[in-house]
Coordinates of C-alpha atoms and ligand atoms in Angstrom, one line a residue:
Chain A
M1190 CA 22.8 224.7 -155.8
T1191 CA 22.1 225.2 -152.1
P1192 CA 18.9 227.2 -151.4
F1193 CA 19.1 230.9 -151.0
S1194 CA 16.9 233.9 -150.8
Y1195 CA 17.0 236.8 -153.2
A1196 CA 16.5 240.5 -152.8
R1197 CA 17.1 243.5 -155.0
A1198 CA 18.9 246.7 -153.9
N1199 CA 18.2 249.9 -155.7
N1200 CA 21.3 251.7 -154.3
A1201 CA 24.4 251.2 -152.2
A1202 CA 22.7 251.9 -148.9
E1203 CA 20.1 249.3 -149.6
A1204 CA 22.7 246.8 -150.7
L1205 CA 24.7 247.2 -147.5
Q1206 CA 21.6 246.9 -145.4
L1207 CA 20.5 243.7 -147.2
G1208 CA 24.0 242.3 -147.3
R1209 CA 24.6 242.5 -143.6
G1210 CA 25.2 239.3 -141.6
G1211 CA 24.9 235.6 -142.6
A1212 CA 26.4 234.3 -145.8
A1213 CA 25.2 236.9 -148.2
N1214 CA 26.7 237.5 -151.6
Y1215 CA 26.2 240.4 -153.9
L1216 CA 25.0 239.4 -157.4
G1217 CA 26.0 241.3 -160.5
G1218 CA 25.3 239.7 -163.9
G1219 CA 25.7 236.3 -162.3
T1220 CA 28.0 235.0 -165.1
N1221 CA 30.6 233.9 -162.5
L1222 CA 28.7 233.5 -159.3
V1223 CA 25.8 231.5 -160.7
D1224 CA 28.3 229.0 -162.2
L1225 CA 30.2 228.8 -158.9
M1226 CA 26.9 228.2 -157.0
R1227 CA 26.0 225.5 -159.4
E1228 CA 29.3 223.8 -158.7
T1229 CA 28.7 224.3 -155.0
I1230 CA 32.0 226.3 -154.7
A1231 CA 30.0 229.3 -153.6
K1232 CA 27.2 228.6 -151.1
P1233 CA 25.5 231.9 -150.2
D1234 CA 22.3 231.8 -148.2
R1235 CA 21.2 235.2 -149.6
L1236 CA 21.8 237.0 -152.9
V1237 CA 21.6 240.7 -153.0
D1238 CA 21.1 241.9 -156.5
V1239 CA 23.3 244.9 -157.1
T1240 CA 22.6 245.5 -160.8
G1241 CA 20.4 248.4 -159.6
L1242 CA 23.4 250.4 -158.4
S1243 CA 24.7 253.2 -160.5
D1244 CA 25.3 252.3 -164.2
A1245 CA 26.4 255.8 -165.1
I1246 CA 29.7 256.8 -166.7
T1247 CA 30.5 260.5 -166.0
D1248 CA 33.3 262.9 -166.4
T1249 CA 35.1 263.8 -163.2
A1250 CA 36.2 267.4 -162.4
D1251 CA 39.8 266.6 -163.4
D1252 CA 38.9 265.0 -166.7
G1253 CA 38.9 261.5 -165.6
L1254 CA 35.9 259.1 -165.6
L1255 CA 33.7 257.7 -162.9
I1256 CA 32.2 254.4 -163.7
G1257 CA 29.3 253.0 -161.7
A1258 CA 29.7 249.4 -160.4
A1259 CA 26.6 248.2 -162.3
V1260 CA 27.9 249.4 -165.7
R1261 CA 27.8 246.4 -168.0
N1262 CA 31.0 245.4 -169.7
T1263 CA 29.6 246.1 -173.2
A1264 CA 28.5 249.6 -172.1
L1265 CA 31.9 250.4 -170.8
A1266 CA 33.7 249.1 -173.9
E1267 CA 31.5 251.0 -176.3
H1268 CA 31.4 254.3 -174.4
P1269 CA 32.9 257.1 -176.6
A1270 CA 35.1 258.5 -173.8
V1271 CA 36.6 255.1 -173.1
R1272 CA 37.2 254.4 -176.8
T1273 CA 38.9 257.7 -177.4
R1274 CA 40.6 258.4 -174.1
Y1275 CA 41.4 254.9 -172.7
P1276 CA 41.3 252.6 -175.7
M1277 CA 43.3 249.9 -173.9
L1278 CA 40.3 249.5 -171.6
S1279 CA 37.8 249.1 -174.5
R1280 CA 40.2 246.6 -176.1
A1281 CA 40.8 244.6 -172.9
I1282 CA 37.0 244.2 -172.4
L1283 CA 36.4 243.3 -176.0
A1284 CA 39.1 240.6 -175.8
G1285 CA 37.3 238.9 -172.9
A1286 CA 34.5 236.3 -172.8
S1287 CA 31.8 236.5 -175.5
A1288 CA 29.4 239.3 -176.5
Q1289 CA 26.5 237.6 -174.6
I1290 CA 28.6 237.4 -171.4
R1291 CA 29.9 241.0 -171.8
N1292 CA 26.2 242.2 -172.1
M1293 CA 25.5 240.6 -168.7
A1294 CA 28.7 241.2 -166.7
T1295 CA 29.0 244.2 -164.5
V1296 CA 32.1 246.2 -163.6
G1297 CA 31.9 245.1 -160.0
G1298 CA 31.5 241.5 -160.9
N1299 CA 34.4 241.5 -163.4
L1300 CA 36.8 242.8 -160.7
L1301 CA 35.7 240.0 -158.3
Q1302 CA 35.5 237.1 -160.7
R1303 CA 37.4 234.1 -159.4
T1304 CA 40.2 232.1 -160.9
R1305 CA 39.8 229.6 -163.7
C1306 CA 42.3 227.1 -162.2
T1307 CA 40.8 223.7 -163.2
Y1308 CA 41.6 222.2 -159.8
F1309 CA 39.7 225.0 -158.1
Y1310 CA 36.7 223.9 -160.2
D1311 CA 37.2 220.2 -159.6
T1312 CA 35.2 219.9 -156.4
D1313 CA 35.1 216.1 -156.5
G1314 CA 38.6 215.2 -157.4
S1315 CA 41.1 217.8 -156.4
R1316 CA 42.5 219.5 -153.4
C1317 CA 42.5 223.3 -153.5
N1318 CA 43.6 225.7 -150.8
K1319 CA 41.5 228.5 -152.4
R1320 CA 38.3 226.4 -152.2
V1321 CA 39.0 224.6 -149.0
P1322 CA 41.7 226.4 -147.0
G1323 CA 44.5 224.2 -145.8
S1324 CA 43.5 221.2 -147.9
G1325 CA 46.5 221.4 -150.3
C1326 CA 47.0 222.4 -153.9
D1327 CA 46.8 219.8 -156.7
A1328 CA 47.9 222.3 -159.3
V1329 CA 51.5 222.1 -157.9
G1330 CA 52.9 219.1 -159.7
G1331 CA 49.8 219.0 -161.9
F1332 CA 49.0 220.4 -165.3
T1333 CA 49.9 224.1 -165.1
R1334 CA 49.7 225.5 -168.6
I1335 CA 47.5 228.4 -167.4
H1336 CA 49.1 229.0 -164.0
A1337 CA 51.2 231.8 -162.6
V1338 CA 54.9 232.5 -163.1
L1339 CA 55.1 235.6 -160.9
G1340 CA 54.2 236.2 -157.3
A1341 CA 52.9 232.6 -156.6
S1342 CA 53.3 230.8 -153.3
P1343 CA 53.6 227.1 -152.4
A1344 CA 50.0 227.3 -151.3
C1345 CA 48.6 228.6 -154.6
V1346 CA 49.8 229.2 -158.2
A1347 CA 46.5 230.4 -159.7
T1348 CA 46.1 233.4 -162.0
H1349 CA 43.5 236.2 -162.0
P1350 CA 41.5 235.7 -165.2
S1351 CA 40.2 239.2 -165.9
D1352 CA 41.3 241.1 -169.0
M1353 CA 39.5 244.3 -168.0
C1354 CA 41.5 244.4 -164.7
V1355 CA 44.8 244.4 -166.5
A1356 CA 43.9 247.7 -168.2
L1357 CA 42.6 249.1 -164.9
A1358 CA 45.9 248.2 -163.3
A1359 CA 47.8 250.0 -166.0
L1360 CA 45.5 253.1 -165.8
D1361 CA 46.0 253.4 -162.0
A1362 CA 42.2 253.1 -161.5
V1363 CA 40.8 253.9 -158.0
V1364 CA 38.2 251.6 -156.5
H1365 CA 35.4 253.1 -154.5
V1366 CA 34.0 250.8 -151.8
E1367 CA 31.5 251.0 -149.0
G1368 CA 31.1 248.8 -146.0
A1369 CA 29.9 248.8 -142.4
G1370 CA 32.7 251.1 -141.5
G1371 CA 31.8 253.7 -144.2
A1372 CA 33.2 254.5 -147.6
R1373 CA 36.9 254.3 -148.7
T1374 CA 38.9 254.2 -151.8
L1375 CA 41.6 251.8 -152.8
S1376 CA 44.2 252.1 -155.5
F1377 CA 43.6 249.4 -158.0
G1378 CA 47.0 247.8 -157.4
D1379 CA 46.0 247.3 -153.7
L1380 CA 42.7 245.6 -154.4
H1381 CA 43.8 242.1 -155.4
R1382 CA 46.3 240.1 -153.3
L1383 CA 49.1 237.7 -154.0
P1384 CA 48.3 234.3 -152.5
G1385 CA 50.9 234.0 -149.8
D1386 CA 49.5 231.5 -147.2
R1387 CA 45.9 232.8 -147.5
P1388 CA 45.0 232.0 -151.1
E1389 CA 41.3 231.8 -150.2
L1390 CA 41.4 235.6 -150.1
D1391 CA 41.4 237.1 -153.6
T1392 CA 41.2 240.7 -152.5
V1393 CA 41.7 242.9 -149.4
L1394 CA 37.9 243.7 -149.3
E1395 CA 36.2 243.0 -145.9
V1396 CA 33.2 240.7 -145.8
G1397 CA 30.1 242.6 -146.9
E1398 CA 32.1 245.4 -148.5
L1399 CA 30.5 246.7 -151.7
I1400 CA 32.2 248.1 -154.8
T1401 CA 30.3 251.2 -155.8
A1402 CA 32.4 252.7 -158.6
I1403 CA 35.7 252.7 -160.4
E1404 CA 37.5 256.0 -161.1
L1405 CA 39.9 256.5 -164.0
P1406 CA 42.3 259.4 -163.4
P1407 CA 43.1 261.5 -166.4
L1408 CA 46.0 260.2 -168.5
P1409 CA 46.3 262.0 -171.8
F1410 CA 48.8 259.7 -173.4
A1411 CA 46.5 256.7 -172.9
A1412 CA 44.7 258.0 -176.0
S1413 CA 47.1 255.8 -177.9
S1414 CA 47.2 252.8 -175.6
T1415 CA 46.3 249.2 -176.4
Y1416 CA 45.8 245.7 -175.1
R1417 CA 47.1 242.5 -176.6
K1418 CA 45.9 239.1 -175.5
V1419 CA 47.7 235.8 -176.5
R1420 CA 45.5 232.7 -176.1
D1421 CA 45.1 229.2 -177.3
R1422 CA 42.3 230.1 -179.8
A1423 CA 41.5 233.4 -181.5
S1424 CA 38.4 234.2 -179.5
Y1425 CA 36.4 233.2 -176.5
A1426 CA 39.3 231.9 -174.5
F1427 CA 41.1 233.2 -171.4
A1428 CA 44.5 234.8 -171.7
L1429 CA 47.8 232.8 -171.6
I1430 CA 49.5 236.2 -171.5
S1431 CA 48.2 239.7 -172.0
V1432 CA 49.8 243.2 -172.0
A1433 CA 48.1 246.5 -171.5
A1434 CA 50.3 249.4 -172.4
A1435 CA 50.5 253.2 -173.0
I1436 CA 53.6 255.0 -173.9
D1437 CA 54.4 258.7 -174.2
V1438 CA 57.4 259.3 -176.5
V1439 CA 58.8 262.8 -177.1
D1440 CA 61.6 263.3 -179.6
G1441 CA 62.4 259.6 -179.4
E1442 CA 62.7 259.6 -175.6
I1443 CA 60.2 257.8 -173.3
R1444 CA 58.6 260.5 -171.1
D1445 CA 56.2 258.2 -169.4
V1446 CA 54.9 254.6 -169.8
R1447 CA 52.2 252.4 -168.3
L1448 CA 52.5 248.6 -168.5
A1449 CA 50.6 245.7 -166.9
L1450 CA 50.5 242.0 -167.5
G1451 CA 47.6 239.5 -167.4
G1452 CA 47.8 235.7 -167.1
V1453 CA 51.0 235.7 -165.1
A1454 CA 50.0 236.1 -161.5
H1455 CA 47.3 235.9 -158.8
K1456 CA 46.6 239.5 -159.5
P1457 CA 46.8 241.8 -162.5
W1458 CA 50.5 242.5 -162.6
R1459 CA 51.6 246.1 -162.8
A1460 CA 55.1 246.1 -164.4
T1461 CA 56.7 248.8 -162.2
T1462 CA 60.2 247.5 -162.7
A1463 CA 60.0 247.8 -166.4
E1464 CA 58.3 251.2 -166.2
A1465 CA 61.0 252.6 -164.0
L1466 CA 63.7 251.4 -166.4
L1467 CA 62.0 252.8 -169.5
R1468 CA 61.3 256.4 -168.3
G1469 CA 63.9 258.7 -169.8
R1470 CA 65.3 256.0 -172.1
P1471 CA 65.2 256.2 -175.9
A1472 CA 62.2 254.4 -177.3
T1473 CA 64.1 251.5 -179.0
E1474 CA 63.5 247.8 -179.2
A1475 CA 66.7 247.2 -177.2
A1476 CA 65.3 249.4 -174.3
F1477 CA 61.9 247.5 -174.4
R1478 CA 63.7 244.2 -174.4
D1479 CA 65.9 245.2 -171.4
A1480 CA 62.8 246.3 -169.5
A1481 CA 60.9 243.1 -170.2
I1482 CA 63.8 241.0 -169.1
A1483 CA 64.1 242.9 -165.9
E1484 CA 60.3 242.6 -165.2
L1485 CA 60.4 238.9 -165.7
A1486 CA 63.7 238.4 -163.8
D1487 CA 61.9 236.8 -160.8
A1488 CA 59.6 234.7 -162.8
R1489 CA 59.5 231.0 -161.8
P1490 CA 58.2 228.4 -164.2
L1491 CA 56.0 225.4 -163.1
R1492 CA 56.0 222.2 -165.0
D1493 CA 54.0 223.3 -168.1
N1494 CA 54.1 227.1 -168.2
G1495 CA 57.8 228.1 -168.7
F1496 CA 56.8 229.3 -172.2
K1497 CA 54.9 232.2 -170.6
I1498 CA 58.1 233.9 -169.5
E1499 CA 59.5 234.3 -173.0
L1500 CA 56.0 234.9 -174.4
A1501 CA 55.5 237.8 -171.9
K1502 CA 58.8 239.4 -172.8
R1503 CA 58.1 239.2 -176.5
T1504 CA 54.6 240.5 -176.2
I1505 CA 55.8 243.5 -174.1
V1506 CA 58.5 244.3 -176.8
A1507 CA 56.0 243.9 -179.7
V1508 CA 53.3 246.0 -178.0
L1509 CA 55.6 248.9 -177.0
G1510 CA 57.2 248.8 -180.5
D1511 CA 53.8 249.1 -182.2
L1512 CA 52.7 251.9 -179.9
S1513 CA 55.8 253.9 -180.3
G1514 CA 56.6 253.1 -183.9
A1515 CA 60.1 252.1 -182.8
T1516 CA 62.3 250.1 -185.1
A1517 CA 65.2 247.9 -184.2
Chain B
M168 CA 5.8 242.1 -161.8
P169 CA 5.9 239.2 -164.2
I170 CA 8.5 238.5 -167.0
L171 CA 7.3 238.9 -170.6
V172 CA 8.2 236.0 -172.7
N173 CA 7.5 236.4 -176.4
G174 CA 4.9 239.0 -175.5
S175 CA 3.0 236.9 -172.8
A176 CA 3.2 237.7 -169.1
V177 CA 4.8 234.8 -167.1
A178 CA 4.9 234.6 -163.3
L179 CA 8.3 234.6 -161.7
P180 CA 9.4 231.2 -160.2
N181 CA 9.0 230.8 -156.5
D182 CA 12.5 229.3 -156.2
P183 CA 15.2 231.9 -157.0
R184 CA 17.5 229.0 -158.1
V185 CA 15.6 228.6 -161.4
S186 CA 17.6 229.9 -164.3
L187 CA 15.9 231.7 -167.1
L188 CA 16.8 228.7 -169.3
D189 CA 15.0 226.2 -167.0
L190 CA 12.0 228.6 -166.7
L191 CA 11.7 228.6 -170.5
R192 CA 12.3 224.9 -171.1
E193 CA 10.8 223.2 -168.1
G194 CA 8.3 225.8 -166.9
L195 CA 7.0 227.1 -170.2
H196 CA 7.8 224.1 -172.5
L197 CA 9.6 226.5 -174.9
S198 CA 12.2 223.9 -175.8
G199 CA 13.7 225.8 -178.7
T200 CA 16.2 227.4 -176.4
K201 CA 18.9 224.7 -175.8
K202 CA 21.0 223.7 -172.9
G203 CA 24.4 222.8 -174.2
C204 CA 27.0 223.3 -171.4
N205 CA 24.9 225.1 -168.7
Q206 CA 28.1 227.1 -167.8
G207 CA 28.4 229.9 -170.3
A208 CA 30.8 228.2 -172.7
C209 CA 28.7 227.4 -175.8
G210 CA 25.9 230.0 -176.5
A211 CA 23.2 227.4 -177.2
C212 CA 21.0 229.1 -174.6
T213 CA 21.2 232.6 -176.1
V214 CA 18.0 234.6 -175.9
L215 CA 17.2 238.3 -176.4
V216 CA 16.3 240.4 -173.3
D217 CA 14.9 243.8 -174.4
G218 CA 16.7 243.2 -177.7
E219 CA 20.1 242.3 -176.1
R220 CA 21.6 238.9 -176.4
I221 CA 22.4 237.1 -173.1
L222 CA 23.0 233.6 -171.9
S223 CA 19.9 232.2 -170.2
C224 CA 21.8 229.4 -168.5
L225 CA 23.7 231.9 -166.3
A226 CA 20.7 234.1 -165.8
L227 CA 18.6 233.6 -162.6
A228 CA 15.0 234.2 -163.8
V229 CA 14.2 236.3 -160.7
Q230 CA 16.7 238.9 -161.9
Y231 CA 14.7 239.5 -165.1
E232 CA 11.4 240.7 -163.5
G233 CA 9.7 243.1 -165.8
R234 CA 12.0 242.5 -168.7
S235 CA 11.0 241.3 -172.2
V236 CA 12.5 238.0 -173.3
T237 CA 12.4 236.9 -176.9
T238 CA 13.2 233.3 -177.8
I239 CA 13.5 231.5 -181.1
E240 CA 9.7 230.7 -180.8
G241 CA 9.0 234.4 -180.8
L242 CA 10.9 235.6 -183.8
S243 CA 8.5 234.9 -186.6
D244 CA 5.5 237.2 -186.8
G245 CA 3.1 234.5 -188.0
D246 CA 3.3 231.1 -189.7
G247 CA 6.2 232.1 -191.9
L248 CA 9.9 232.0 -191.0
H249 CA 12.0 234.9 -189.9
P250 CA 14.2 235.9 -192.8
L251 CA 17.3 234.7 -190.9
Q252 CA 15.7 231.3 -190.3
Q253 CA 15.1 231.0 -194.0
A254 CA 18.6 232.0 -194.7
F255 CA 20.0 229.3 -192.4
I256 CA 18.1 226.8 -194.6
D257 CA 19.3 228.3 -197.8
H258 CA 22.9 228.4 -196.7
D259 CA 23.1 225.0 -194.9
G260 CA 23.7 226.9 -191.6
F261 CA 23.2 223.8 -189.5
Q262 CA 23.3 220.0 -189.4
C263 CA 21.9 218.7 -186.1
G264 CA 20.3 222.0 -185.4
Y265 CA 21.2 222.0 -181.7
C266 CA 23.1 225.3 -181.7
T267 CA 20.7 227.0 -184.3
P268 CA 18.2 228.8 -182.0
G269 CA 21.1 230.3 -180.0
Q270 CA 22.9 231.2 -183.2
I271 CA 19.9 233.0 -184.6
C272 CA 19.0 234.9 -181.5
S273 CA 22.7 235.8 -181.1
A274 CA 22.9 237.1 -184.7
I275 CA 19.9 239.4 -184.2
G276 CA 21.4 240.8 -181.0
M277 CA 24.8 241.1 -182.8
A278 CA 23.3 243.1 -185.7
A279 CA 21.7 245.6 -183.2
E280 CA 25.0 246.0 -181.4
A281 CA 26.8 246.7 -184.7
K282 CA 24.2 249.2 -185.8
R283 CA 24.7 251.0 -182.4
G284 CA 28.4 251.2 -183.2
V285 CA 29.8 248.6 -180.6
P286 CA 33.3 247.8 -181.7
S287 CA 34.8 244.3 -181.5
H288 CA 38.1 242.7 -180.7
V289 CA 39.1 242.7 -184.4
S290 CA 38.0 246.3 -185.2
A291 CA 41.2 248.0 -186.4
D292 CA 39.9 251.5 -185.4
L293 CA 37.7 252.0 -182.4
S294 CA 36.6 255.5 -183.5
T295 CA 34.9 254.6 -186.8
D296 CA 31.5 253.1 -187.7
V297 CA 31.3 249.3 -187.8
R298 CA 31.7 247.5 -191.1
L299 CA 30.7 243.9 -190.8
T300 CA 33.4 242.1 -192.7
R301 CA 33.5 238.3 -192.5
E302 CA 36.3 238.5 -189.9
E303 CA 34.1 240.9 -187.8
L304 CA 31.1 238.5 -188.1
Q305 CA 33.3 235.6 -187.1
E306 CA 34.6 237.4 -184.0
R307 CA 31.2 238.8 -183.0
M308 CA 29.6 235.3 -183.3
S309 CA 32.4 233.5 -181.5
G310 CA 30.2 233.1 -178.4
N311 CA 28.1 230.5 -180.3
L312 CA 29.9 227.2 -180.9
C313 CA 28.6 224.7 -183.5
R314 CA 29.9 221.2 -183.0
C315 CA 28.7 220.2 -186.4
G316 CA 31.0 222.9 -187.9
A317 CA 28.4 224.7 -189.9
H318 CA 30.1 228.1 -189.1
N319 CA 30.7 229.1 -192.7
G320 CA 27.0 228.6 -193.7
I321 CA 26.0 230.4 -190.5
I322 CA 28.1 233.4 -191.4
D323 CA 26.8 233.4 -195.0
A324 CA 23.2 233.4 -193.7
I325 CA 23.9 236.3 -191.4
R326 CA 25.7 238.3 -194.1
D327 CA 22.7 237.9 -196.4
T328 CA 20.1 239.1 -193.9
V329 CA 20.6 240.9 -190.6
A330 CA 24.1 242.0 -191.4
A331 CA 23.5 243.0 -195.0
E332 CA 23.0 246.7 -194.2
L333 CA 26.5 247.0 -192.6
A334 CA 28.3 244.5 -194.8
A335 CA 31.7 245.4 -196.2
Ligands
LIG1962 C1 32.6 230.9 -170.6 C2 33.2 232.1 -170.0 C3 34.3 232.7 -170.6 C4 34.9 233.9 -170.0 N1 36.0 234.4 -170.6 C5 36.5 235.6 -170.0 C6 37.7 236.2 -170.6 O1 38.2 235.7 -171.6 N2 38.2 237.3 -170.0 C7 37.6 237.8 -168.9 O2 38.1 238.8 -168.4 N3 36.6 237.2 -168.3 C8 36.0 236.1 -168.9 N4 34.9 235.6 -168.3 C9 34.5 236.0 -167.0 C10 33.5 237.2 -167.0 O3 34.2 238.4 -167.4 C11 33.0 237.3 -165.5 O4 32.2 236.2 -165.3 C12 32.2 238.6 -165.3 O5 33.0 239.8 -165.6 C13 31.6 238.7 -163.9 O6 30.7 239.8 -163.8 P1 29.2 239.6 -163.2 O7 28.6 240.9 -163.1 O8 28.5 238.6 -164.0 O9 29.6 239.0 -161.8 P2 28.8 238.0 -160.8 O10 29.0 236.6 -161.3 O11 27.5 238.5 -160.6 O12 29.7 238.2 -159.5 C14 31.1 237.9 -159.4 C15 31.6 238.2 -158.0 O13 31.6 239.6 -157.8 C16 30.8 239.9 -156.6 N5 30.2 241.2 -156.9 C17 29.5 241.5 -158.0 N6 29.2 242.9 -157.9 C18 29.7 243.4 -156.8 C19 29.8 244.7 -156.2 N7 29.3 245.7 -156.8 N8 30.5 244.8 -155.0 C20 31.0 243.7 -154.4 N9 31.0 242.5 -154.9 C21 30.4 242.3 -156.1 C22 29.8 238.7 -156.5 O14 29.4 238.6 -155.1 C23 30.7 237.6 -156.9 O15 31.5 237.1 -155.9 C24 34.3 234.4 -168.8 C25 33.2 233.9 -168.3 C26 32.6 232.7 -168.9 C27 31.4 232.1 -168.2
LIG1963 S1 46.5 226.9 -157.8 FE1 45.3 227.9 -156.2 S2 43.2 227.7 -157.1 FE2 44.4 226.2 -158.1 S3 44.3 224.3 -157.0 FE3 46.1 225.4 -156.2 S4 45.2 226.5 -154.4 FE4 43.5 226.0 -155.7
LIG1964 S1 24.1 226.3 -172.3 FE1 24.3 228.5 -171.9 S2 26.3 228.8 -172.8 FE2 26.1 226.7 -173.0
LIG1965 S1 24.2 222.4 -186.2 FE1 24.9 220.8 -184.8 S2 25.8 222.0 -183.3 FE2 25.5 223.5 -184.8

């Protein structure tokens, strides 16, 4: 690790103050950043500990939830309001990492965790545009079992590794941030980027911008939502494919639906094409299948990950079927 | 403010790069806590901080100022073994022993989580109280790998002791 100084912020204003200038990084639980610093992929000269920011989970005026950036992943997953009103979020968090890591990890850090592309981590042996802009991408033409099938670019085919973020994408979460220019909000879908020709940028946040909270809008039908993760072993492994879904079926017809995919792209993938096709259709397996096929129509396999395309379709159909009780 | 380690006040390291794991092992010679992967993937470095299980390899020691850390060395209240340590012996919960301190600290943290009602990935219903079935224990302990493959004995030892109250 390259040397750095350490300072603790007790609130957002202090964090912004301490984070200004130089190569400062905010520090949450450290479960991703400490590892990246040890690998010399991240080389901050200053760490600003932001675990002293708000760790409160409070009801909003319109029956949504406001979640402080320093809320630990375990605390969010176990909160009664999340378990009953947004179970897909509890389930997504519980499907990720291990209990020890979830006890350390913060909401802010989970959002900004970096890809698990093995070439990104291989500082000695591999070229990576995300790590060293313009150096090339050894994943293309390499071993790509975990890589993207949607929205990738010739410059980068990495996936976003978070489970929690897939549920937040489906729930239309709002991200509260503060920076030198003041406070602003972003819709969750706008936070993470597709790689394009700037894969070094994971998100649209400005340098020094701080995540202060996540807001969940009310969504009554999310009370019967879920998250399903398909991976190479039953626990403690990143997703090959994951699906977060909520569906509102009235008299056999789909009134509304939320669907997002993990493990397929450089960002949590909100399945807007499938959602649009499903609204107003009967809740049948055939309808789910048609929507899944349409969502994956633009998917492009790499050498080793073609299986993800069919796996994503089948997982969508299975999850929507389970939630709606639909039969073939 | 210092860090409390097994009840004793310990000064923070001057270099913020020092992990809690290295502080324990190199600084305090508490070598019970093990370094397996040093990257969050094995659980051998698990310790309890204010009763919560965390990975000391990914923890910068400076972040834990004023907190109370318990390691395997701090579990027994005297010369005897903690009941879970004895159960590991009775159930052959180890071979080489490298993962054992992490497994034991992790199991104690796990039992506290279950008592508090924290659900797991395999809980069928998120709204009910936790029942620690074998499947639940396996999932909740999945952050601790045992390369000797003693997992069945480990789960038996946990079921007999810290998980007994919530067993199903
Ligand atoms: C072995 C292992 C397995 C894992 N498996 C999974 C898995 O299956 N699924 C999954 O989803 N995740 C998994 N993870 C990743 C884990 O979820 C993340 O490491 C964790 O969520 C990061 O949170 P943190 O608070 O520790 O972030 P940190 O490591 O502290 O920070 C991460 C990044 O966020 C920035 N940051 C932190 N807080 C803020 C803020 N408030 N504002 C702005 N920037 C901020 C930091 O500067 C840094 O760039 C795994 C991790 C490990 C080590
Ligand atoms: S896929 Fe992206 S992260 Fe992986 S090596 Fe290529 S540029 Fe780097
Ligand atoms: S040494 Fe900490 S998880 Fe392996
Ligand atoms: S006893 Fe050897 S690794 Fe578990």
